[in-house]
Amino acid sequence: MRAIRNIFRRKLRSALTIFGISIGVFALIVMGAMAEKINLLVDGGLKYYGDKVSVSDKMSGNLNIQPLSIKKIDEINEVDGVKAAFPNVFMMLDPDQTVALGTPKMIVAGDPEADKYESFKANTIEGRLIEKGDRGVAVVGSDLVKDLKAEVGKDIKVHNKKFKVVGLLEKTLTAPDSCVMLSLEDAQELFAKSLPPAIRQSVKPKDLVTSIVVYPEKGVDPEKLAKRINKEVKDVNASGPESFKKMTKQATMIFNFIMFGIGAISLLVGGLSVMNTMIMSISERTREIGIKKAIGASFARIMREFISEAALIGALGGLIGIGIGSLVIAAANSGTAQKGVVLFLLTPRLEIGALIFAMFLGVIAGLYPAWRAARMKPVEALRYE
Amino acid sequence: MPAKTTIAAKTTKTAIITAENVHKKYRLGRNNFVHALRGVNLEIDEGEFVAFMGPSGSGKSTLLHVLGCLDNIDEGTISINGSNVTHMSGSQLTKLRASQLGFVFQGYNLISVLTALENVSLAVEYASKISRKDRVKMSREALEKVGLGDRAKHKSSELSGGEQQRVAIARALVNNPRIILADEPTGNLDSQTSEEIMAMMRELNKRTGQTFVIVTHDPDVGKECDRIIRIKEPPTSIMSPEARKNRGVQPGSVEGATSISPG
Ligand SMILES: Nc1ncnc2c1ncn2[C@@H]1O[C@H](COP(=O)(O)OP(=O)(O)OP(=O)(O)O)[C@@H](O)[C@H]1O
Ligand SMILES: [Mg+2]
C-alpha cells in the first residue's frame, strides 16, 4: 500500500508519532479496563438489587455496619406486599481494611432458604454451597482462592477462626468473586465479636444480623415496598433498587469523569503529534504535491492520500497501545490476583473502541494538513524548496 | 521550404491556445508586486512546434505556467482548445490538466521515491479510470517511446539526468494530450542527449499532430522549431504569424515579439 510506504519514508519521526499515540491509547485502555470492571460490578449489583428490598439499621452506613435485631424480620413480614424476609450478615473479611482498591473482600452469610426466592444464583465450580445446619464450613469466591490458599477439604482462616472449605464459587466477574460465604450462625458469631465490648455483652449473637433481604410479592414494586417498610417499621432503613442505582451513579460518574479527562489528554497529545507529523510530512513533500496536482491529481485525491496516511498512523499507534495495554493489564491482574483483587477487565468492545478512536484521531488530526496540501496551487507547491 | 508549407497548412486550423491581454502580477507585499506579464496576446495553432525564447526573468516560465493552467492570471483571457479557462473552477482545471495537457518541468520534477514506471502511471491514474493492468501497459509503452523501456523498474532518483528528463517527457505524453508544454526540457542535458530528445519530440509532433510549446535558452533547440516566440522584457504582445497577417500589425502591441522561420 502506498500509505505504508509513505509513512516509512521517515522512519524515526513516524515511529515517534506512532509511539505518542500508543501512549494515549495505552492510558485509555488501562483506564477503560478499570471502568469496564466497575461497570460489570455495577451491573451485577443492579441485577442483584433489582427485584428486592434491602433493610439495614438506620445508623448503618457503607463502611460502618451497624447491628440490626433479627426480630425486625417479624415486623417486616407484617408489612403488606412482603412475600418473605431473610437475615443477612455482610462484613469485611479483613477487619482493618478501610479503603479498598477494587472490590472489598467480604464475608457473606444468609439463610439457604432464601435461595428459593433469589433470582441471582451463585454456583460452585467445585464442592457445594452452604446448606442448612452447616457449621465451621466456608465457600470461597474465585478471586480469593489464591489469597486464602483455599482448597476443597482444607481449612482456611477467617477472622482467626478455622473453617473447612466445602466449595469454590464460579467466577462471575462481579461481587461474589471476592466473597467468603459462611453459615449464618458462624457469621453472626464473628460479627458479634467484632462489635465494641459494651454492646457485645448486651446481645446474643443469634439475634444479630447486618441486614434483612426482603422479597416482594409478585407485582409489588420494590421501591414502593421499601417506602412502606420505612413507614411501618421503626429504626430501619429500607432501600429498593433506586438507592443502589443512585449510589453507584455517583461513584461511576466520578470515575467516568476521570476516564474522560484521560481520554481528552490522550486525544490532545496524540492528535497534536499526528498533526505535527502530517504538517512536516506535507511541507517536505510540497514539491511532490505540486507535481501531482500539475499532472492532474484532484483535491479529493490528495485529501484521500494524506488522510489515509494519518489514519494508518493512528491505527498503528492504536494497535501498539492496545498491545502494550493488554500486556500490562494481564501482568497487573496476575500480580494483584495473589491478594484476591482483580482491578482490570479488558473487553473486546474496549479494544475495538480504542482502535477506532485512534484511527478517528488520526483522521481528524490529518484533516487540516491534508486540506492545506490539497488546496495548494500547483505552481506554489512546485516553487517550494 | 517544405517546413513552411506545413505551417501554413496548419495555421488554417483553429488556434489551440490563445491568450488575450494576459496580465500576471506576483504579489510580494501589500503594495509591492512584480508585473511579470503585461498584456500578452498570443495564438498557437494545433500541431505547431513552438519555442519561447528570451532573457532570464522575461516571464517565459510564468507564461508557460498560466497557459498550462498551473497558475491564475490577473487580467485577460486564456483559451485552451476553444474553451475559456479563465473562470474555470479548480476541479475543472484539474480535469483539463489531466486530460488535455502534458507538462514537462524544468528540472525533471519526478517523484524520487517512485520508480520510472510509477511516475508515469500516476499521470494515467489521475486522468482516467483505467485498470491497473492497462495503466502499467500504457506507461510501459510511453517509456519505450522515449527509449527507457529497460529502466521502468528503476527508482527515478537512481536514473541519470537525461533518463529522468525522458521519464518526465514520457509522463507528459502518456495520456496522449493534445498540448505538451515543456519548460527547458533540455536545459540540463548535454548537446548529444538534448538532440536525441528534441528529435523524439519533433518526430511525435509530426506523427501525431500534437502541439508542442517549449521554453529554451538554446538557439540550437530553437532552430528545430516551427516558430520562435521571442519574449522581451517586458513581454507585451505575441501573435502567431498567420493571426498577425489576418488582423494586421497593431503598432505598439507587437514590439515585444518577433518570429522567425525555421532553418
Ligand atoms: N513567485 C514569484 N514571486 C515573485 N516574483 C516572481 C515569482 N516567479 C517569478 N517572478 C518574477 O517574474 C519574472 C518572470 O519570471 P519567470 O520565472 O517567468 O522568468 P523566466 O523567463 O522563466 O526566467 P528564466 O529564463 O531564468 O527561467 C521575474 O522577474 C521573476 O523575478
Ligand atoms: Mg524559467
mmCIF file of N, CA and C in Angstrom, chain A residues 316-373:
data_model
loop_
_atom_site.group_PDB
_atom_site.id
_atom_site.type_symbol
_atom_site.label_atom_id
_atom_site.label_comp_id
_atom_site.label_asym_id
_atom_site.label_seq_id
_atom_site.Cartn_x
_atom_site.Cartn_y
_atom_site.Cartn_z
ATOM 1 N N LEU A 316 -1.912 2.216 13.592
ATOM 2 C CA LEU A 316 -0.708 1.538 14.084
ATOM 3 C C LEU A 316 -0.467 1.895 15.552
ATOM 4 N N GLY A 317 -0.587 3.200 15.847
ATOM 5 C CA GLY A 317 -0.429 3.644 17.233
ATOM 6 C C GLY A 317 -1.451 2.967 18.126
ATOM 7 N N GLY A 318 -2.676 2.878 17.635
ATOM 8 C CA GLY A 318 -3.741 2.247 18.403
ATOM 9 C C GLY A 318 -3.432 0.786 18.689
ATOM 10 N N LEU A 319 -3.003 0.065 17.645
ATOM 11 C CA LEU A 319 -2.711 -1.366 17.812
ATOM 12 C C LEU A 319 -1.591 -1.580 18.837
ATOM 13 N N ILE A 320 -0.535 -0.767 18.713
ATOM 14 C CA ILE A 320 0.581 -0.922 19.643
ATOM 15 C C ILE A 320 0.129 -0.579 21.063
ATOM 16 N N GLY A 321 -0.641 0.513 21.185
ATOM 17 C CA GLY A 321 -1.145 0.908 22.508
ATOM 18 C C GLY A 321 -2.004 -0.183 23.125
ATOM 19 N N ILE A 322 -2.861 -0.786 22.305
ATOM 20 C CA ILE A 322 -3.719 -1.854 22.806
ATOM 21 C C ILE A 322 -2.873 -3.049 23.229
ATOM 22 N N GLY A 323 -1.860 -3.346 22.402
ATOM 23 C CA GLY A 323 -0.971 -4.466 22.722
ATOM 24 C C GLY A 323 -0.273 -4.272 24.057
ATOM 25 N N ILE A 324 0.362 -3.098 24.209
ATOM 26 C CA ILE A 324 1.075 -2.825 25.467
ATOM 27 C C ILE A 324 0.084 -2.820 26.628
ATOM 28 N N GLY A 325 -1.068 -2.177 26.405
ATOM 29 C CA GLY A 325 -2.089 -2.117 27.446
ATOM 30 C C GLY A 325 -2.520 -3.504 27.892
ATOM 31 N N SER A 326 -2.754 -4.406 26.925
ATOM 32 C CA SER A 326 -3.201 -5.762 27.276
ATOM 33 C C SER A 326 -2.144 -6.476 28.101
ATOM 34 N N LEU A 327 -0.885 -6.312 27.697
ATOM 35 C CA LEU A 327 0.196 -6.965 28.439
ATOM 36 C C LEU A 327 0.253 -6.445 29.869
ATOM 37 N N VAL A 328 0.214 -5.115 30.001
ATOM 38 C CA VAL A 328 0.306 -4.510 31.332
ATOM 39 C C VAL A 328 -0.879 -4.930 32.195
ATOM 40 N N ILE A 329 -2.063 -4.953 31.582
ATOM 41 C CA ILE A 329 -3.252 -5.338 32.331
ATOM 42 C C ILE A 329 -3.151 -6.795 32.794
ATOM 43 N N ALA A 330 -2.696 -7.653 31.880
ATOM 44 C CA ALA A 330 -2.554 -9.065 32.242
ATOM 45 C C ALA A 330 -1.560 -9.214 33.392
ATOM 46 N N ALA A 331 -0.439 -8.475 33.293
ATOM 47 C CA ALA A 331 0.576 -8.555 34.344
ATOM 48 C C ALA A 331 0.028 -8.027 35.663
ATOM 49 N N ALA A 332 -0.668 -6.879 35.602
ATOM 50 C CA ALA A 332 -1.207 -6.275 36.825
ATOM 51 C C ALA A 332 -2.236 -7.197 37.461
ATOM 52 N N ASN A 333 -3.107 -7.758 36.640
ATOM 53 C CA ASN A 333 -4.141 -8.648 37.180
ATOM 54 C C ASN A 333 -3.537 -9.884 37.833
ATOM 55 N N SER A 334 -2.522 -10.453 37.181
ATOM 56 C CA SER A 334 -1.954 -11.663 37.777
ATOM 57 C C SER A 334 -1.160 -11.295 39.031
ATOM 58 N N GLY A 335 -0.631 -10.064 39.069
ATOM 59 C CA GLY A 335 0.071 -9.611 40.271
ATOM 60 C C GLY A 335 -0.863 -9.437 41.444
ATOM 61 N N THR A 336 -1.994 -8.752 41.222
ATOM 62 C CA THR A 336 -2.905 -8.491 42.334
ATOM 63 C C THR A 336 -3.769 -9.708 42.641
ATOM 64 N N ALA A 337 -3.810 -10.670 41.727
ATOM 65 C CA ALA A 337 -4.638 -11.859 41.957
ATOM 66 C C ALA A 337 -4.174 -12.609 43.203
ATOM 67 N N GLN A 338 -2.885 -12.533 43.478
ATOM 68 C CA GLN A 338 -2.348 -13.175 44.683
ATOM 69 C C GLN A 338 -3.061 -12.670 45.931
ATOM 70 N N LYS A 339 -3.425 -11.405 45.880
ATOM 71 C CA LYS A 339 -4.075 -10.801 47.046
ATOM 72 C C LYS A 339 -5.593 -10.825 46.916
ATOM 73 N N GLY A 340 -6.078 -11.510 45.938
ATOM 74 C CA GLY A 340 -7.524 -11.646 45.802
ATOM 75 C C GLY A 340 -8.209 -10.422 45.239
ATOM 76 N N VAL A 341 -7.466 -9.588 44.490
ATOM 77 C CA VAL A 341 -8.086 -8.405 43.908
ATOM 78 C C VAL A 341 -7.931 -8.457 42.388
ATOM 79 N N VAL A 342 -9.015 -8.211 41.676
ATOM 80 C CA VAL A 342 -8.925 -8.077 40.228
ATOM 81 C C VAL A 342 -9.402 -6.683 39.873
ATOM 82 N N LEU A 343 -8.510 -5.904 39.273
ATOM 83 C CA LEU A 343 -8.820 -4.494 39.036
ATOM 84 C C LEU A 343 -9.276 -4.216 37.620
ATOM 85 N N PHE A 344 -8.775 -5.006 36.662
ATOM 86 C CA PHE A 344 -9.000 -4.657 35.262
ATOM 87 C C PHE A 344 -9.778 -5.742 34.527
ATOM 88 N N LEU A 345 -10.589 -5.294 33.598
ATOM 89 C CA LEU A 345 -11.291 -6.228 32.734
ATOM 90 C C LEU A 345 -11.192 -5.694 31.315
ATOM 91 N N LEU A 346 -10.439 -6.413 30.477
ATOM 92 C CA LEU A 346 -10.244 -5.971 29.103
ATOM 93 C C LEU A 346 -11.302 -6.630 28.230
ATOM 94 N N THR A 347 -12.219 -5.834 27.712
ATOM 95 C CA THR A 347 -13.300 -6.393 26.900
ATOM 96 C C THR A 347 -13.033 -6.122 25.414
ATOM 97 N N PRO A 348 -13.567 -6.978 24.536
ATOM 98 C CA PRO A 348 -13.399 -6.748 23.093
ATOM 99 C C PRO A 348 -13.933 -5.383 22.670
ATOM 100 N N ARG A 349 -15.046 -4.979 23.272
ATOM 101 C CA ARG A 349 -15.610 -3.695 22.830
ATOM 102 C C ARG A 349 -14.671 -2.543 23.189
ATOM 103 N N LEU A 350 -13.935 -2.709 24.286
ATOM 104 C CA LEU A 350 -12.966 -1.681 24.670
ATOM 105 C C LEU A 350 -11.814 -1.632 23.666
ATOM 106 N N GLU A 351 -11.336 -2.823 23.289
ATOM 107 C CA GLU A 351 -10.212 -2.877 22.344
ATOM 108 C C GLU A 351 -10.610 -2.309 20.988
ATOM 109 N N ILE A 352 -11.773 -2.726 20.502
ATOM 110 C CA ILE A 352 -12.233 -2.233 19.203
ATOM 111 C C ILE A 352 -12.491 -0.733 19.276
ATOM 112 N N GLY A 353 -13.105 -0.327 20.380
ATOM 113 C CA GLY A 353 -13.384 1.099 20.565
ATOM 114 C C GLY A 353 -12.110 1.922 20.545
ATOM 115 N N ALA A 354 -11.085 1.445 21.243
ATOM 116 C CA ALA A 354 -9.829 2.189 21.314
ATOM 117 C C ALA A 354 -9.174 2.282 19.943
ATOM 118 N N LEU A 355 -9.270 1.201 19.168
ATOM 119 C CA LEU A 355 -8.670 1.198 17.830
ATOM 120 C C LEU A 355 -9.379 2.193 16.918
ATOM 121 N N ILE A 356 -10.711 2.157 16.972
ATOM 122 C CA ILE A 356 -11.480 3.088 16.150
ATOM 123 C C ILE A 356 -11.185 4.523 16.579
ATOM 124 N N PHE A 357 -11.104 4.712 17.876
ATOM 125 C CA PHE A 357 -10.804 6.033 18.410
ATOM 126 C C PHE A 357 -9.462 6.540 17.882
ATOM 127 N N ALA A 358 -8.465 5.664 17.902
ATOM 128 C CA ALA A 358 -7.127 6.063 17.459
ATOM 129 C C ALA A 358 -7.133 6.425 15.970
ATOM 130 N N MET A 359 -7.870 5.649 15.166
ATOM 131 C CA MET A 359 -7.942 5.937 13.734
ATOM 132 C C MET A 359 -8.676 7.244 13.486
ATOM 133 N N PHE A 360 -9.745 7.421 14.239
ATOM 134 C CA PHE A 360 -10.547 8.634 14.131
ATOM 135 C C PHE A 360 -9.678 9.845 14.465
ATOM 136 N N LEU A 361 -8.898 9.680 15.532
ATOM 137 C CA LEU A 361 -7.970 10.728 15.955
ATOM 138 C C LEU A 361 -7.019 11.075 14.824
ATOM 139 N N GLY A 362 -6.467 10.037 14.200
ATOM 140 C CA GLY A 362 -5.546 10.250 13.092
ATOM 141 C C GLY A 362 -6.217 11.021 11.965
ATOM 142 N N VAL A 363 -7.437 10.629 11.633
ATOM 143 C CA VAL A 363 -8.135 11.277 10.529
ATOM 144 C C VAL A 363 -8.428 12.736 10.851
ATOM 145 N N ILE A 364 -8.929 12.970 12.065
ATOM 146 C CA ILE A 364 -9.239 14.345 12.464
ATOM 147 C C ILE A 364 -7.978 15.199 12.421
ATOM 148 N N ALA A 365 -6.898 14.638 12.954
ATOM 149 C CA ALA A 365 -5.658 15.403 13.005
ATOM 150 C C ALA A 365 -5.060 15.581 11.617
ATOM 151 N N GLY A 366 -5.314 14.626 10.722
ATOM 152 C CA GLY A 366 -4.759 14.712 9.376
ATOM 153 C C GLY A 366 -5.580 15.605 8.458
ATOM 154 N N LEU A 367 -6.806 15.897 8.880
ATOM 155 C CA LEU A 367 -7.735 16.633 8.029
ATOM 156 C C LEU A 367 -7.199 18.005 7.625
ATOM 157 N N TYR A 368 -6.732 18.759 8.607
ATOM 158 C CA TYR A 368 -6.283 20.124 8.313
ATOM 159 C C TYR A 368 -5.040 20.114 7.415
ATOM 160 N N PRO A 369 -3.989 19.379 7.787
ATOM 161 C CA PRO A 369 -2.822 19.350 6.898
ATOM 162 C C PRO A 369 -3.171 18.840 5.500
ATOM 163 N N ALA A 370 -4.051 17.864 5.432
ATOM 164 C CA ALA A 370 -4.434 17.323 4.125
ATOM 165 C C ALA A 370 -5.137 18.396 3.310
ATOM 166 N N TRP A 371 -5.998 19.126 3.972
ATOM 167 C CA TRP A 371 -6.733 20.186 3.280
ATOM 168 C C TRP A 371 -5.765 21.253 2.779
ATOM 169 N N ARG A 372 -4.778 21.582 3.628
ATOM 170 C CA ARG A 372 -3.785 22.581 3.244
ATOM 171 C C ARG A 372 -3.009 22.127 2.012
ATOM 172 N N ALA A 373 -2.677 20.848 2.002
ATOM 173 C CA ALA A 373 -1.902 20.315 0.883
ATOM 174 C C ALA A 373 -2.740 20.292 -0.387
#
